[in-house]
Coordinates of C-alpha atoms and ligand atoms in Angstrom, one line a residue:
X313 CA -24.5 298.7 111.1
X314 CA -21.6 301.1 110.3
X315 CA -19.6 302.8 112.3
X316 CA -21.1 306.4 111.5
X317 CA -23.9 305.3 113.2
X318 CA -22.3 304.4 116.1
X319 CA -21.9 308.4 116.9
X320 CA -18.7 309.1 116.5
X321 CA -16.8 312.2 115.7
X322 CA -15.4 313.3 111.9
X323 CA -11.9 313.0 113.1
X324 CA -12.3 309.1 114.6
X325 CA -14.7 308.2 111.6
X326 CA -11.7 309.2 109.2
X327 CA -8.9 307.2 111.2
X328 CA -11.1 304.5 111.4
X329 CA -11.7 304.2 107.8
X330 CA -8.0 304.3 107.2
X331 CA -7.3 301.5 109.2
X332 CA -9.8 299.6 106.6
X333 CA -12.5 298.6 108.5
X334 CA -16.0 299.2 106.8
X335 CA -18.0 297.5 109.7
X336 CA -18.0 297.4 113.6
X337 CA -17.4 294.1 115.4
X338 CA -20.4 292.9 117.8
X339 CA -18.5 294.4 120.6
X340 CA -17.8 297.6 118.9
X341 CA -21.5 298.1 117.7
X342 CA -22.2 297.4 121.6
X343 CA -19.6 298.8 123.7
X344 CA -19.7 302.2 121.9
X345 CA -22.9 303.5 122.4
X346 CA -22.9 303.0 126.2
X347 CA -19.5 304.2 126.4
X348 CA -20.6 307.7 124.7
X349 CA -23.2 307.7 126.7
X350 CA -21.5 308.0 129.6
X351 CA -22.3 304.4 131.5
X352 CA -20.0 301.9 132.4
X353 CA -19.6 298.6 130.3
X354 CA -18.6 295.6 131.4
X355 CA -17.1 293.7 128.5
X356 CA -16.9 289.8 128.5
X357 CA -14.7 289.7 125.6
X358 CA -11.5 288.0 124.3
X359 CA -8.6 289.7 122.2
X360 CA -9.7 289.6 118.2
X361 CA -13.2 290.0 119.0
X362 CA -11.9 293.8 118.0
X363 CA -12.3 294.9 122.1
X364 CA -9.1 297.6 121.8
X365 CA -11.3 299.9 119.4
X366 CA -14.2 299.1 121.7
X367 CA -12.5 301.5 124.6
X368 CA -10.2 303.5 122.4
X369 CA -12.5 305.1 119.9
X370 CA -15.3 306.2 123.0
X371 CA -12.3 307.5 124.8
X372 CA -10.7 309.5 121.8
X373 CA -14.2 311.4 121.6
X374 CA -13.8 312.1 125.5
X375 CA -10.6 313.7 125.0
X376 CA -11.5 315.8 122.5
X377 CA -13.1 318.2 125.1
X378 CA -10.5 319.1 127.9
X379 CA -6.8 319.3 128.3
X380 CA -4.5 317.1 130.5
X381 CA -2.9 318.9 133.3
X382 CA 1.0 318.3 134.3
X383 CA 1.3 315.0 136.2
X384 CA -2.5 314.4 136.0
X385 CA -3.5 311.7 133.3
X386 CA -6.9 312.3 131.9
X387 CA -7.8 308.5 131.3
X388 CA -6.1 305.1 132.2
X389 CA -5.6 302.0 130.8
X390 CA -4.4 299.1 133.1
X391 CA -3.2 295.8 130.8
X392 CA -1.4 292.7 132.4
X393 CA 1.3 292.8 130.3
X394 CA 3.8 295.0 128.4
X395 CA 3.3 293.7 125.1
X396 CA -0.1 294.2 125.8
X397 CA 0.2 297.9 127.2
X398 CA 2.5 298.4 124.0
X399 CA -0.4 297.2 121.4
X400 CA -3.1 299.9 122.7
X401 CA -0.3 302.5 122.2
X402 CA -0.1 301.4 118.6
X403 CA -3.9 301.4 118.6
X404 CA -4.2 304.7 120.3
X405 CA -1.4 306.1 117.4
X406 CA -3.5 304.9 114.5
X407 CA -6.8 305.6 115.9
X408 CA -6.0 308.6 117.3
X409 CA -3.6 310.2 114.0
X410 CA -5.9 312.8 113.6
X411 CA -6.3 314.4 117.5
X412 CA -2.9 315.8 119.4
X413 CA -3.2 313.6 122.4
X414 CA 0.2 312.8 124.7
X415 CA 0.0 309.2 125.2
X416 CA 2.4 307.4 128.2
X417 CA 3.2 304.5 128.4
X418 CA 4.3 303.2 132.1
X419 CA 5.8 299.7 131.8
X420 CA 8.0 297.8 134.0
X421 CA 12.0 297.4 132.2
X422 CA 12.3 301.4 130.7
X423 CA 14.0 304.1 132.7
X424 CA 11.7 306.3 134.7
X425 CA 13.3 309.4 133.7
X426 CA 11.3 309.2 130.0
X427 CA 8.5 308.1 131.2
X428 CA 8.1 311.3 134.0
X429 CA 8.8 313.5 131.2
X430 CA 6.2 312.3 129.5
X431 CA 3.6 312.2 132.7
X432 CA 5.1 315.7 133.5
X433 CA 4.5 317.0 129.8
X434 CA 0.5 316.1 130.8
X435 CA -0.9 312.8 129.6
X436 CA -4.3 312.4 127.6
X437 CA -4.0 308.9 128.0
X438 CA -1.9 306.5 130.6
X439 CA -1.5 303.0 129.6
X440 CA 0.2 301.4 132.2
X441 CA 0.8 297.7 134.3
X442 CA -0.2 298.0 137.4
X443 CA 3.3 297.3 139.2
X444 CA 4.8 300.7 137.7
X445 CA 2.2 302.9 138.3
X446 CA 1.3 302.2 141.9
X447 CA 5.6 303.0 141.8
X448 CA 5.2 306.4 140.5
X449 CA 2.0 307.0 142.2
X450 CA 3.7 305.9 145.3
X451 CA 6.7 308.3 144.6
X452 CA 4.2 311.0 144.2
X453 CA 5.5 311.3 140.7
X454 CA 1.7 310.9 139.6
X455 CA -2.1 311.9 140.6
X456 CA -4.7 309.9 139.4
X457 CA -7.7 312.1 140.5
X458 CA -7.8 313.8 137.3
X459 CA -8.8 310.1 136.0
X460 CA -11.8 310.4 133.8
X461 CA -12.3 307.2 132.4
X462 CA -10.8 304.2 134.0
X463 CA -10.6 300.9 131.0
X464 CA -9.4 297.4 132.9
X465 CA -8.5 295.3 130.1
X466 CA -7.7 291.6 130.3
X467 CA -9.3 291.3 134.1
X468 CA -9.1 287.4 133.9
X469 CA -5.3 287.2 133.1
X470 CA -4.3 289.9 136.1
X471 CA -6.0 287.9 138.1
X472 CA -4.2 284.7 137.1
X473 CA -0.8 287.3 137.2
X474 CA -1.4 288.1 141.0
X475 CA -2.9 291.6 140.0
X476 CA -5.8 291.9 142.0
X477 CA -4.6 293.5 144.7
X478 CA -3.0 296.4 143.2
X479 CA -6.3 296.5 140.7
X480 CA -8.0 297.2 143.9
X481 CA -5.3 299.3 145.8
X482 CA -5.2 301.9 142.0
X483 CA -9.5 301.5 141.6
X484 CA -9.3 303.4 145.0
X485 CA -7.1 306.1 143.8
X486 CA -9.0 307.1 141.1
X487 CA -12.2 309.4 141.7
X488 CA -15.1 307.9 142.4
X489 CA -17.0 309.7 139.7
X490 CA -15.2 308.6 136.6
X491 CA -16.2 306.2 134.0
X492 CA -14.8 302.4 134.0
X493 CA -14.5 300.3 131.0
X494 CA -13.9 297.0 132.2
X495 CA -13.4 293.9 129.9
X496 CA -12.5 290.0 130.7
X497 CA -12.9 286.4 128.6
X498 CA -14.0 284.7 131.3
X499 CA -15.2 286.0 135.0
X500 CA -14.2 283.8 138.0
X501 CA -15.7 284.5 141.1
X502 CA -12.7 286.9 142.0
X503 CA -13.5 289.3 138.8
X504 CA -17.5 289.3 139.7
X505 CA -16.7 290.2 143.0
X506 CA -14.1 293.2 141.6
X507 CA -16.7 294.2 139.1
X508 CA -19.2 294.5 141.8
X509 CA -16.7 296.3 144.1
X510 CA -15.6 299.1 141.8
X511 CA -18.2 299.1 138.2
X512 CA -21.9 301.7 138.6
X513 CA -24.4 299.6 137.2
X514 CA -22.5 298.3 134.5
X515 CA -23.8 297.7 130.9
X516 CA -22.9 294.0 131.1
X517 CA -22.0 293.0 126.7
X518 CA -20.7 289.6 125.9
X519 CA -19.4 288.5 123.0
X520 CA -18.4 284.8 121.4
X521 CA -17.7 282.5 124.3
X522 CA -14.2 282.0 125.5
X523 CA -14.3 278.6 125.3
X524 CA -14.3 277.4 121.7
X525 CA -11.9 277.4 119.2
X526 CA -12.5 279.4 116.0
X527 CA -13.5 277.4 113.0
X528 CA -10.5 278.7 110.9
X529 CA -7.7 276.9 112.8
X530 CA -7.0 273.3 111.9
X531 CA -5.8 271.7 115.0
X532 CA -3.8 268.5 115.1
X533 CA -2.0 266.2 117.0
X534 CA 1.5 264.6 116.8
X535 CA 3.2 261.8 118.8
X536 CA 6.9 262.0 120.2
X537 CA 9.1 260.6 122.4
X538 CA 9.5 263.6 125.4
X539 CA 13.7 265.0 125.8
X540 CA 15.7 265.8 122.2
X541 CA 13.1 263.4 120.1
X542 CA 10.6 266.2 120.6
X543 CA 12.9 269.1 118.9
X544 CA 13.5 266.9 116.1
X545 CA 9.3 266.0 115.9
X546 CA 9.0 270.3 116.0
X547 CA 11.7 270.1 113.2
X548 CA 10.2 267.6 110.9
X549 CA 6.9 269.7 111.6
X550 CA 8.2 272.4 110.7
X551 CA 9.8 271.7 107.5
X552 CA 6.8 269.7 106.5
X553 CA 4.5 272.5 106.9
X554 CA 1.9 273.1 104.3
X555 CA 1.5 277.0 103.3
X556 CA 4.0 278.1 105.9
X557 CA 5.1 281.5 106.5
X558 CA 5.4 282.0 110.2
X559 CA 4.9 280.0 113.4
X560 CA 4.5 280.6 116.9
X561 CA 6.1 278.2 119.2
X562 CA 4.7 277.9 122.7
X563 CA 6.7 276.3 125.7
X564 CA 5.6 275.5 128.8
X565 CA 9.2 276.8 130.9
X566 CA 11.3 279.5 129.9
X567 CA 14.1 277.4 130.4
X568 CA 12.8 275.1 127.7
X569 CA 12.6 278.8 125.7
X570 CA 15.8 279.2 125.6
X571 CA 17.5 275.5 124.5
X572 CA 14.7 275.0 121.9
X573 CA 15.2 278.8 120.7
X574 CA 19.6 277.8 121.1
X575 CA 18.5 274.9 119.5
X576 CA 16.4 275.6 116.3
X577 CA 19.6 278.6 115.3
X578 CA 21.8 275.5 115.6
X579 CA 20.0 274.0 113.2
X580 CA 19.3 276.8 110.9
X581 CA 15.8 278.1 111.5
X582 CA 15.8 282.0 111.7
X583 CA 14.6 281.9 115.5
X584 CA 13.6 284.6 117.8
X585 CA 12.5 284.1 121.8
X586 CA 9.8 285.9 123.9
X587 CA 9.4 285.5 127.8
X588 CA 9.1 287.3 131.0
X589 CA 12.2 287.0 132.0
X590 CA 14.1 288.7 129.4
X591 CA 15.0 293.1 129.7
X592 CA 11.7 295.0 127.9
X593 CA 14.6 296.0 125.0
X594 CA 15.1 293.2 124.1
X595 CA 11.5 291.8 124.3
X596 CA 9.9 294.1 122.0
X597 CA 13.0 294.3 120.0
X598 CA 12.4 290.2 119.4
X599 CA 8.5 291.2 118.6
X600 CA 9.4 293.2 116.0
X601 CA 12.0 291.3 114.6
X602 CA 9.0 288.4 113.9
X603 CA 6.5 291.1 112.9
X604 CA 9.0 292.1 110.2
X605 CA 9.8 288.6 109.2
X606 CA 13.2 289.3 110.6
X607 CA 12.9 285.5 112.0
X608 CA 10.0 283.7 110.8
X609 CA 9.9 281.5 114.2
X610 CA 9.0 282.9 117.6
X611 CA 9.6 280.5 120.7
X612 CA 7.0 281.9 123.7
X613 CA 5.9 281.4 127.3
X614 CA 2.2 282.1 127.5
X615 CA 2.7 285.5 129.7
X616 CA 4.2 286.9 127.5
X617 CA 2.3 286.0 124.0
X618 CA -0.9 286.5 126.0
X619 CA -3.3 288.6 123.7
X620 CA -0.8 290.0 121.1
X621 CA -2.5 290.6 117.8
X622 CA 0.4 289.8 115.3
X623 CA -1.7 289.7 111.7
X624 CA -1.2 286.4 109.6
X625 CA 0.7 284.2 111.8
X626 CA 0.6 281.1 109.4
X627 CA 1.2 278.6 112.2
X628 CA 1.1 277.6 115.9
X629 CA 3.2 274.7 117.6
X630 CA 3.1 273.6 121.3
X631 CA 6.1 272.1 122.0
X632 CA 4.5 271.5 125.3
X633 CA 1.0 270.9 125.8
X634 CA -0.3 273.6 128.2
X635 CA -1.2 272.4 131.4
X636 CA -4.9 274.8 131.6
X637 CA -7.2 273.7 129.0
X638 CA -8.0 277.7 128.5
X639 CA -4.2 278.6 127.5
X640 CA -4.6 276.2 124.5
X641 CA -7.5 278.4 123.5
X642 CA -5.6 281.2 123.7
X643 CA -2.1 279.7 122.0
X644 CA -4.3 278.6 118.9
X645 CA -5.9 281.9 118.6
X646 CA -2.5 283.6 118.1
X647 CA -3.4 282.0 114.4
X648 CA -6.0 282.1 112.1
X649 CA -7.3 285.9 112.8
X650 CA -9.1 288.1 110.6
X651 CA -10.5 285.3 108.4
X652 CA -7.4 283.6 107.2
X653 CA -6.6 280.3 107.8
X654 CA -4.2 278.9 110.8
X655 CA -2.8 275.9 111.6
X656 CA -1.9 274.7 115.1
X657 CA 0.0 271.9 115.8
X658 CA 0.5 270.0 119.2
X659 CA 3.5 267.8 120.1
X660 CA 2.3 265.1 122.8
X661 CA 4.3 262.8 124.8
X662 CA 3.1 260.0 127.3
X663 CA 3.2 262.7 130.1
X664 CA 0.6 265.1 128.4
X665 CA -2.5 262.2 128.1
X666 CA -4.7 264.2 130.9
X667 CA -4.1 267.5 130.0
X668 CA -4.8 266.8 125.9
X669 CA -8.4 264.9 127.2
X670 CA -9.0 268.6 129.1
X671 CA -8.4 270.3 126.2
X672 CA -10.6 268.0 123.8
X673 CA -13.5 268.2 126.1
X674 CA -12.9 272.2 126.6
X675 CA -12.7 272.5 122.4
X676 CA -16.1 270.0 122.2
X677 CA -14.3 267.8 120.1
X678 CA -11.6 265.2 119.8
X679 CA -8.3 266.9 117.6
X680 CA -6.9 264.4 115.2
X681 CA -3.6 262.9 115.2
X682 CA -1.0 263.0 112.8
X683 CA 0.5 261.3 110.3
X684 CA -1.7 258.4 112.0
X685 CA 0.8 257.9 115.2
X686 CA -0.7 258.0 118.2
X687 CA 0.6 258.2 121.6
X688 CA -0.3 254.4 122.2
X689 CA 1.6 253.7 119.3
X690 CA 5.0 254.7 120.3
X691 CA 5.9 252.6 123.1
X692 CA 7.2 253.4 126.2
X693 CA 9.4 256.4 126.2
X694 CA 13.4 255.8 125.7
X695 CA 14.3 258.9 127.8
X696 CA 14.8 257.9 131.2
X697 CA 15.8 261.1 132.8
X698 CA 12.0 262.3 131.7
X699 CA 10.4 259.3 133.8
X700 CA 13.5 259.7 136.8
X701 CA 11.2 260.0 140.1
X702 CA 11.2 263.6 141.0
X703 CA 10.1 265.0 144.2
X704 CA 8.6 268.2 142.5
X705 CA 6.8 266.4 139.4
X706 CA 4.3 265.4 141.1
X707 CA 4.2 262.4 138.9
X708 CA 5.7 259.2 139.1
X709 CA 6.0 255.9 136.8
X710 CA 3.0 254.2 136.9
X711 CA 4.6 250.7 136.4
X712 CA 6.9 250.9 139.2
X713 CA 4.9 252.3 141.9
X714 CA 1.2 251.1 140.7
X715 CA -0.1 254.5 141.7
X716 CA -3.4 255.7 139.3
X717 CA -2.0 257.6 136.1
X718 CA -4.4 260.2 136.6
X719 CA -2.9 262.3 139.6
X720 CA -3.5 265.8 140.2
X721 CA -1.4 267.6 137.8
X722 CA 1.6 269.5 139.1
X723 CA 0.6 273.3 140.2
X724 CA 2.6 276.2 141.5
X725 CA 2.8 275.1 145.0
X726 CA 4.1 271.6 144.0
X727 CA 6.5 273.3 141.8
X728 CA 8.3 274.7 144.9
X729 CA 12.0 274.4 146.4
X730 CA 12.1 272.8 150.1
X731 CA 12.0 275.4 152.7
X732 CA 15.8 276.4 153.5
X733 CA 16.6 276.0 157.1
X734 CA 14.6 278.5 159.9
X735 CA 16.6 281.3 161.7
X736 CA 16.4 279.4 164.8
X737 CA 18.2 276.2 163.5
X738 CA 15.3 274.4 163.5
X739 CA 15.6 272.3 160.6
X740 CA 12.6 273.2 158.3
X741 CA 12.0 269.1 157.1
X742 CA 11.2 268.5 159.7
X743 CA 8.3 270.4 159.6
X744 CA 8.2 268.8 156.0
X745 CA 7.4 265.7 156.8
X746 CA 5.6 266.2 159.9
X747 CA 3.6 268.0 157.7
X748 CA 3.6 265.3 155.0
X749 CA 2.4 262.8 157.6
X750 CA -0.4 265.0 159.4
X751 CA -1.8 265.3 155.5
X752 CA -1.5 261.9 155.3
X753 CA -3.2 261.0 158.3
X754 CA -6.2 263.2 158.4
X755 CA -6.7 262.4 154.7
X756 CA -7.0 258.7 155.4
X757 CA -4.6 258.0 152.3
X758 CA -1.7 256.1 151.7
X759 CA 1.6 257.9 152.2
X760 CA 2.9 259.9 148.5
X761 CA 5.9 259.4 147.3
X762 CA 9.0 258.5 149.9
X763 CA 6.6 260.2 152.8
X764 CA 8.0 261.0 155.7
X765 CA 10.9 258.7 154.7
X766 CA 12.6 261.2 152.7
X767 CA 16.5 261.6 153.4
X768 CA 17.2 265.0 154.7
X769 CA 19.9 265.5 151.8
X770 CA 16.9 265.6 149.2
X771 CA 15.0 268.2 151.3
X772 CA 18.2 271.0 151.1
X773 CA 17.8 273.9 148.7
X774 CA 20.0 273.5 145.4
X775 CA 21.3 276.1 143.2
X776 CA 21.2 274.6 139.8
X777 CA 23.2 276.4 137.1
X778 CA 21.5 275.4 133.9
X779 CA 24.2 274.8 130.9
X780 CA 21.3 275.7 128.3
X781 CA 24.8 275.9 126.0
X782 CA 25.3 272.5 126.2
X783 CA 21.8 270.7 126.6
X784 CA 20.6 272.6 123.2
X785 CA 21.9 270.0 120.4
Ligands
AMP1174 P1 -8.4 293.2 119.4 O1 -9.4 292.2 119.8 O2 -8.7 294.5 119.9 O3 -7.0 292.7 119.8 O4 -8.4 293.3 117.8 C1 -8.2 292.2 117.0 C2 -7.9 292.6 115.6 O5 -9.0 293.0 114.9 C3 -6.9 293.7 115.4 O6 -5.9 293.3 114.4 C4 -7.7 294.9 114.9 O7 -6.9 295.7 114.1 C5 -8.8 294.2 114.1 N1 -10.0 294.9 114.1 C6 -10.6 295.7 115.1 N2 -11.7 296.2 114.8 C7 -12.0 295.8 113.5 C8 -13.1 296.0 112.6 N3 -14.1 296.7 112.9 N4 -13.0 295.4 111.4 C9 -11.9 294.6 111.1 N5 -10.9 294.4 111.9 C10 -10.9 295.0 113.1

């Protein structure tokens, strides 16, 4: 199959050649044809199964007919993330060299006044999150009836982001008639229900399951001790690193970002950092630093690495072990793309035993260890602070409270603080522990934790004022 066949235009046939490709991907050589036709696809697809050039290429034919109208965006792309949004602009910029389309992109972290121009100047194509462009729709700044085609990339991660409602709320502003593009790796019962909701009988193209890990990645293990033992394990890693050029490094808490980034500068490693939390300047401005070899280590929260395509990363490390079996999927996968080889590397401490025998019976297959250590091998942990009872963990010593090991791991709604006091002075754990107790009692189990026992002091709210200065060595 080439791509000539596929039915594309002079112009895109050009721009695709001189991006190198000679053949489509299975998506492409699917998704294309429907989309020309006209139909709606529904894409079950991960990133680097080549899904970008699935929606852009059928789109850039689209546009070639038509002009966009001020404040009225022809097509729109929604993506979770801004990295992500930022990607399809470079795709739409190399794709797209040889048509004069306006592009906008409407992130969250850039002043509004550029991006209006640009919506004001008429947009051929809107690639936005959804946050800021139900905020300019809402400011009237921006009508999407003019929408003619509609892509939804990414579905399964807005839907872990909290995204669905606005999905929903923009789907409803957009005219009924256009044409939706809709892709997802995986399709929970909340994205079946969406695609149901807003798709017109949907061409319905999957391809490679989400689920396994590509062949080209060797994937292994390595003990540690949890606290500072583990920075020096990443270290030693590191330098011992067989054909290393580059390495993504994935933790678990952005905190954690920031003293192991603080923390590998101290000791010499040209470092960069990447979360969520950080101004949109400085997040792509730490991108491109690593795609330039700038730095040649990245340290990442999994929002915020989610789906880049960064060519010829030589190397992934979890400095935490994910805590969903699918993220590990997706942190490996930053690695060993377009055929060359990638190594991924996964520090594991006593704490991580559950999640690691997730993620070995998600991958089909048990991941080697090491240098021959395994976590049975170490002993018990030296860092006390790590095992210290903790009324968020979730977790406790197994040896001094002879609860099962294998407890629910922690989620979100574990991770929160106690309720501050109510407006009416009642004191709010109370209803903590009444609460605690009434769980207890219909669930027939033995009391968690300190139960209803807990002294009010541990229930307050603290403001902690992390010294991420001082805990990085
Ligand atoms: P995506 O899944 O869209 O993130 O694409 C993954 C990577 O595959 C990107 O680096 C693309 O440039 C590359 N790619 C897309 N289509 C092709 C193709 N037909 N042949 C080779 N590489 C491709």
């Amino acid at each position: 199959m080439t791509f000539r066949e596929l039915g594309l235009s002079e112009k895109i046939l050009q721009a695709v050649e001189a991006s190198g490709y000679t053949e489509p991907t299975p998506i492409q050589a699917k998704a294309i044809p429907v989309a020309l036709a006209g139909r709606d696809v529904l894409g079950i697809a991960q990133t680097g199964t080549g899904k970008t050039a699935a929606f852009t290429l059928p789109m850039l034919s689209r546009l070639e007919q038509g002009r966009a109208r001020a404040r009225m965006p022809r097509t729109l792309i929604l993506e979770p993330t801004r990295e992500l949004a930022a990607q399809v602009e470079e795709s739409f910029a190399r794709y797209g060299k040889n048509h004069k389309l306006n592009v906008a992109l409407l992130i969250g972290g850039i002043s509004f006044g550029d991006q209006e121009a640009k919506i004001m100047r008429g947009a051929d194509v809107l690639i936005a999150t959804p946050g800021r462009l139900l905020d300019f729709s809402e400011r009237g700044k921006l009508l999407l009836t003019g929408i003619e085609i509609l892509v939804i990339d990414e579905a399964d991660r807005m839907l872990d982001m909290g995204f669905i409602p606005d999905i929903e709320r923009i789907c409803k502003l957009v005219p009924f008639t256009r044409q939706t593009l809709f892709f997802s790796a995986t399709m929970p019962q909340e994205i079946v229900r969406l695609t149901e909701a807003f798709l017109h009988n949907p061409v319905r193209i999957e391809v490679a399951p989400a689920a396994s890990s590509p062949a080209e990645i060797t994937q292994a293990l390595v003990a540690s001790q949890p606290g500072a033992d583990k920075r020096e394990t990443l270290r030693k890693q590191i330098r011992a690193a067989a054909n290393f050029k580059n390495a993504i490094i994935f933790c678990n808490r952005k905190r954690d970002i920031a003293i192991l980034h603080k923390s590998l500068q101290r000791h010499g490693f040209r470092a960069g950092a990447l979360h969520g939390d950080m101004d949109q300047r400085t997040r792509m401005a730490s991108l491109e630093s690593f795609k330039n070899g700038d730095v040649d280590l990245i340290v990442c929260s999994d929002v915020a690495a989610r789906g880049l395509d960064i060519p010829d990363v030589s190397h992934v490390f979890n400095f935490d072990v994910p805590t969903h079996s699918e993220d590990y999927v997706h942190r490996i996968g930053r690695t060993g793309r377009a055929g060359k080889p990638g190594t991924a590397i996964t520090i594991v401490t006593h704490l991580d035993r559950k999640h690691i025998a997730d993620i070995e019976k998600m991958v089909g297959h048990p991941i080697g260890w090491l240098e021959g250590a395994r976590i049975e091998d170490l002993g018990m942990p030296e860092h006390k602070e790590e095992f210290r009872p903790r009324m968020s963990a979730g977790r406790r010593p197994p040896e001094r409270h002879g609860r099962p090991e294998s407890r629910k791991p922690r989620d979100a709604g574990e991770n929160r603080r106690p309720e501050p006091r109510k407006p009416n002075g009642e004191k709010a754990e109370h209803r903590a522990s009444d609460l605690h107790r009434a769980q207890s009692v219909a669930n027939d189990r033995p009391v968690v934790g300190m139960g209803e026992h807990t002294p009010g002091f541990m229930l307050r709210p603290v403001k902690l004022k992390p010294k991420i200065a001082e805990e990085a060595e």
